[in-house]
mmCIF file of C-alpha atoms in Angstrom:
data_model
loop_
_atom_site.group_PDB
_atom_site.id
_atom_site.type_symbol
_atom_site.label_atom_id
_atom_site.label_comp_id
_atom_site.label_asym_id
_atom_site.label_seq_id
_atom_site.Cartn_x
_atom_site.Cartn_y
_atom_site.Cartn_z
ATOM 1 C CA UNK A 77 -35.840 19.686 31.877
ATOM 2 C CA UNK A 78 -34.043 17.007 29.830
ATOM 3 C CA UNK A 79 -31.215 17.593 27.380
ATOM 4 C CA UNK A 80 -33.396 17.935 24.265
ATOM 5 C CA UNK A 81 -35.680 20.402 26.039
ATOM 6 C CA UNK A 82 -32.636 22.434 27.082
ATOM 7 C CA UNK A 83 -31.345 22.507 23.511
ATOM 8 C CA UNK A 84 -34.778 23.437 22.166
ATOM 9 C CA UNK A 85 -34.895 26.409 24.548
ATOM 10 C CA UNK A 86 -31.709 27.623 22.855
ATOM 11 C CA UNK A 87 -32.304 26.785 19.166
ATOM 12 C CA UNK A 88 -36.079 26.743 18.822
ATOM 13 C CA UNK A 89 -37.339 24.469 16.036
ATOM 14 C CA UNK A 90 -34.032 24.357 14.101
ATOM 15 C CA UNK A 91 -32.493 21.016 13.162
ATOM 16 C CA UNK A 92 -30.920 19.021 15.989
ATOM 17 C CA UNK A 93 -28.714 15.960 15.534
ATOM 18 C CA UNK A 94 -29.838 13.390 18.094
ATOM 19 C CA UNK A 95 -28.569 9.924 18.969
ATOM 20 C CA UNK A 96 -30.794 7.219 20.336
ATOM 21 C CA UNK A 97 -31.454 3.528 20.747
ATOM 22 C CA UNK A 98 -34.312 1.173 19.970
ATOM 23 C CA UNK A 99 -34.600 -2.394 21.202
ATOM 24 C CA UNK A 100 -36.204 -5.426 19.621
ATOM 25 C CA UNK A 101 -37.262 -7.594 22.550
ATOM 26 C CA UNK A 102 -38.422 -11.106 21.690
ATOM 27 C CA UNK A 103 -40.254 -13.672 23.772
ATOM 28 C CA UNK A 104 -39.937 -17.472 23.689
ATOM 29 C CA UNK A 105 -42.150 -17.610 20.549
ATOM 30 C CA UNK A 106 -39.904 -15.066 18.771
ATOM 31 C CA UNK A 107 -42.703 -12.482 18.949
ATOM 32 C CA UNK A 108 -41.614 -8.846 19.101
ATOM 33 C CA UNK A 109 -42.585 -6.410 21.861
ATOM 34 C CA UNK A 110 -44.207 -3.227 20.571
ATOM 35 C CA UNK A 111 -45.512 -0.160 22.333
ATOM 36 C CA UNK A 112 -48.651 1.691 21.289
ATOM 37 C CA UNK A 113 -47.332 5.223 21.459
ATOM 38 C CA UNK A 114 -49.293 8.221 22.628
ATOM 39 C CA UNK A 115 -49.737 9.316 18.985
ATOM 40 C CA UNK A 116 -51.653 6.096 18.223
ATOM 41 C CA UNK A 117 -48.899 4.311 16.273
ATOM 42 C CA UNK A 118 -46.972 1.212 17.296
ATOM 43 C CA UNK A 119 -43.210 1.271 17.737
ATOM 44 C CA UNK A 120 -40.254 -0.317 19.457
ATOM 45 C CA UNK A 121 -39.190 0.645 22.963
ATOM 46 C CA UNK A 122 -36.387 3.182 22.905
ATOM 47 C CA UNK A 123 -35.471 6.806 23.029
ATOM 48 C CA UNK A 124 -32.788 9.443 22.992
ATOM 49 C CA UNK A 125 -29.336 9.442 24.532
ATOM 50 C CA UNK A 126 -28.822 11.624 27.589
ATOM 51 C CA UNK A 127 -25.438 13.313 28.218
ATOM 52 C CA UNK A 128 -22.907 10.856 29.640
ATOM 53 C CA UNK A 129 -24.758 7.719 28.546
ATOM 54 C CA UNK A 130 -23.604 5.043 26.154
ATOM 55 C CA UNK A 131 -26.041 3.878 23.492
ATOM 56 C CA UNK A 132 -26.425 0.583 25.367
ATOM 57 C CA UNK A 133 -27.186 2.441 28.615
ATOM 58 C CA UNK A 134 -29.790 4.478 26.741
ATOM 59 C CA UNK A 135 -31.422 1.280 25.481
ATOM 60 C CA UNK A 136 -31.519 -0.252 28.968
ATOM 61 C CA UNK A 137 -32.887 2.931 30.577
ATOM 62 C CA UNK A 138 -35.536 3.547 27.935
ATOM 63 C CA UNK A 139 -36.798 -0.036 28.046
ATOM 64 C CA UNK A 140 -37.049 0.171 31.844
ATOM 65 C CA UNK A 141 -38.911 3.512 31.677
ATOM 66 C CA UNK A 142 -41.352 2.393 28.981
ATOM 67 C CA UNK A 143 -41.970 -1.250 29.934
ATOM 68 C CA UNK A 144 -40.625 -1.834 33.469
ATOM 69 C CA UNK A 145 -38.507 -4.666 32.031
ATOM 70 C CA UNK A 146 -34.812 -5.220 32.742
ATOM 71 C CA UNK A 147 -32.933 -6.176 29.576
ATOM 72 C CA UNK A 148 -29.519 -7.834 29.414
ATOM 73 C CA UNK A 149 -27.126 -9.177 26.795
ATOM 74 C CA UNK A 150 -28.037 -6.621 24.153
ATOM 75 C CA UNK A 151 -26.784 -7.416 20.659
ATOM 76 C CA UNK A 152 -26.080 -4.457 18.392
ATOM 77 C CA UNK A 153 -27.803 -5.122 15.054
ATOM 78 C CA UNK A 154 -26.870 -1.892 13.318
ATOM 79 C CA UNK A 155 -26.742 1.874 13.267
ATOM 80 C CA UNK A 156 -29.194 3.826 11.126
ATOM 81 C CA UNK A 157 -28.552 7.361 9.907
ATOM 82 C CA UNK A 158 -28.852 9.567 6.876
ATOM 83 C CA UNK A 159 -31.341 11.908 5.247
ATOM 84 C CA UNK A 160 -34.162 9.363 5.509
ATOM 85 C CA UNK A 161 -33.916 9.723 9.302
ATOM 86 C CA UNK A 162 -34.546 13.475 9.216
ATOM 87 C CA UNK A 163 -38.012 14.411 10.445
ATOM 88 C CA UNK A 164 -40.142 17.444 11.184
ATOM 89 C CA UNK A 165 -42.289 16.663 14.188
ATOM 90 C CA UNK A 166 -45.903 17.825 14.542
ATOM 91 C CA UNK A 167 -44.704 20.665 16.822
ATOM 92 C CA UNK A 168 -42.365 21.846 13.980
ATOM 93 C CA UNK A 169 -39.159 20.643 15.694
ATOM 94 C CA UNK A 170 -36.650 19.353 13.126
ATOM 95 C CA UNK A 171 -34.491 16.365 14.025
ATOM 96 C CA UNK A 172 -31.939 14.112 12.360
ATOM 97 C CA UNK A 173 -31.667 10.912 14.364
ATOM 98 C CA UNK A 174 -28.781 8.455 14.515
ATOM 99 C CA UNK A 175 -30.268 5.259 15.927
ATOM 100 C CA UNK A 176 -28.566 2.185 17.307
ATOM 101 C CA UNK A 177 -30.729 -0.918 17.037
ATOM 102 C CA UNK A 178 -30.329 -3.645 19.621
ATOM 103 C CA UNK A 179 -31.925 -7.059 20.087
ATOM 104 C CA UNK A 180 -32.375 -9.212 23.160
ATOM 105 C CA UNK A 181 -34.381 -12.174 24.330
ATOM 106 C CA UNK A 182 -32.840 -11.889 27.798
ATOM 107 C CA UNK A 183 -35.236 -9.876 29.906
ATOM 108 C CA UNK A 184 -37.014 -10.094 33.235
ATOM 109 C CA UNK A 185 -39.614 -8.305 35.298
ATOM 110 C CA UNK A 186 -43.301 -7.639 35.146
ATOM 111 C CA UNK A 187 -44.247 -5.810 31.962
ATOM 112 C CA UNK A 188 -46.009 -2.588 32.974
ATOM 113 C CA UNK A 189 -46.926 0.162 30.539
ATOM 114 C CA UNK A 190 -46.024 3.676 31.644
ATOM 115 C CA UNK A 191 -48.961 5.883 30.544
ATOM 116 C CA UNK A 192 -46.570 8.847 30.258
ATOM 117 C CA UNK A 193 -44.684 6.917 27.558
ATOM 118 C CA UNK A 194 -47.414 4.973 25.752
ATOM 119 C CA UNK A 195 -50.881 3.460 25.785
ATOM 120 C CA UNK A 196 -50.211 -0.281 25.639
ATOM 121 C CA UNK A 197 -47.548 -2.979 25.326
ATOM 122 C CA UNK A 198 -48.002 -6.208 23.367
ATOM 123 C CA UNK A 199 -46.010 -8.939 21.642
ATOM 124 C CA UNK A 200 -46.643 -9.506 17.919
ATOM 125 C CA UNK A 201 -45.613 -12.265 15.546
ATOM 126 C CA UNK A 202 -43.349 -10.787 12.848
ATOM 127 C CA UNK A 203 -45.903 -11.736 10.173
ATOM 128 C CA UNK A 204 -48.753 -10.073 12.113
ATOM 129 C CA UNK A 205 -47.373 -6.610 12.866
ATOM 130 C CA UNK A 206 -49.970 -3.855 13.307
ATOM 131 C CA UNK A 207 -50.743 -1.742 10.244
ATOM 132 C CA UNK A 208 -50.477 1.548 12.159
ATOM 133 C CA UNK A 209 -46.699 1.456 12.541
ATOM 134 C CA UNK A 210 -44.229 4.090 11.326
ATOM 135 C CA UNK A 211 -41.993 2.958 8.464
ATOM 136 C CA UNK A 212 -38.894 3.618 10.579
ATOM 137 C CA UNK A 213 -39.821 0.727 12.902
ATOM 138 C CA UNK A 214 -40.706 -1.554 9.985
ATOM 139 C CA UNK A 215 -37.201 -0.939 8.597
ATOM 140 C CA UNK A 216 -35.646 -1.895 11.940
ATOM 141 C CA UNK A 217 -37.733 -5.070 12.213
ATOM 142 C CA UNK A 218 -36.967 -6.086 8.603
ATOM 143 C CA UNK A 219 -33.266 -5.600 9.352
ATOM 144 C CA UNK A 220 -33.573 -7.818 12.437
ATOM 145 C CA UNK A 221 -35.433 -10.535 10.525
ATOM 146 C CA UNK A 222 -32.808 -10.490 7.745
ATOM 147 C CA UNK A 223 -30.029 -10.844 10.352
ATOM 148 C CA UNK A 224 -31.782 -13.881 11.855
ATOM 149 C CA UNK A 225 -31.795 -15.826 8.572
#
């Protein structure tokens, strides 16, 4: 049982403050790696902090779990928090997420989708992002593109 599951067993569906990391991974064409999540929407690799981890360690671990890729030289692009990052999940769990957004083009390994984490992995040109993407990830990608200018 992971940390969030342990907390849920204690507090039920009540609001939890959670910290996490997402990573924008680009290839040599500056295309962005996205994951088709199990809910049918596209998003960035990432996930929630486990006790004892740094936000950078969370980013590295989550990318490895979801894509089999090893990422290095992560650049912190920003931290996102506030009421617009408060969600009620389909199972009625309430969360307020504080997310660190990283970028890297320094990665290695064979990209392998973990079916426990998602359905597919693919690189997309920033101007050709899939329509079925949560607004949260669009905000992160817009922020990245603005930083690049």
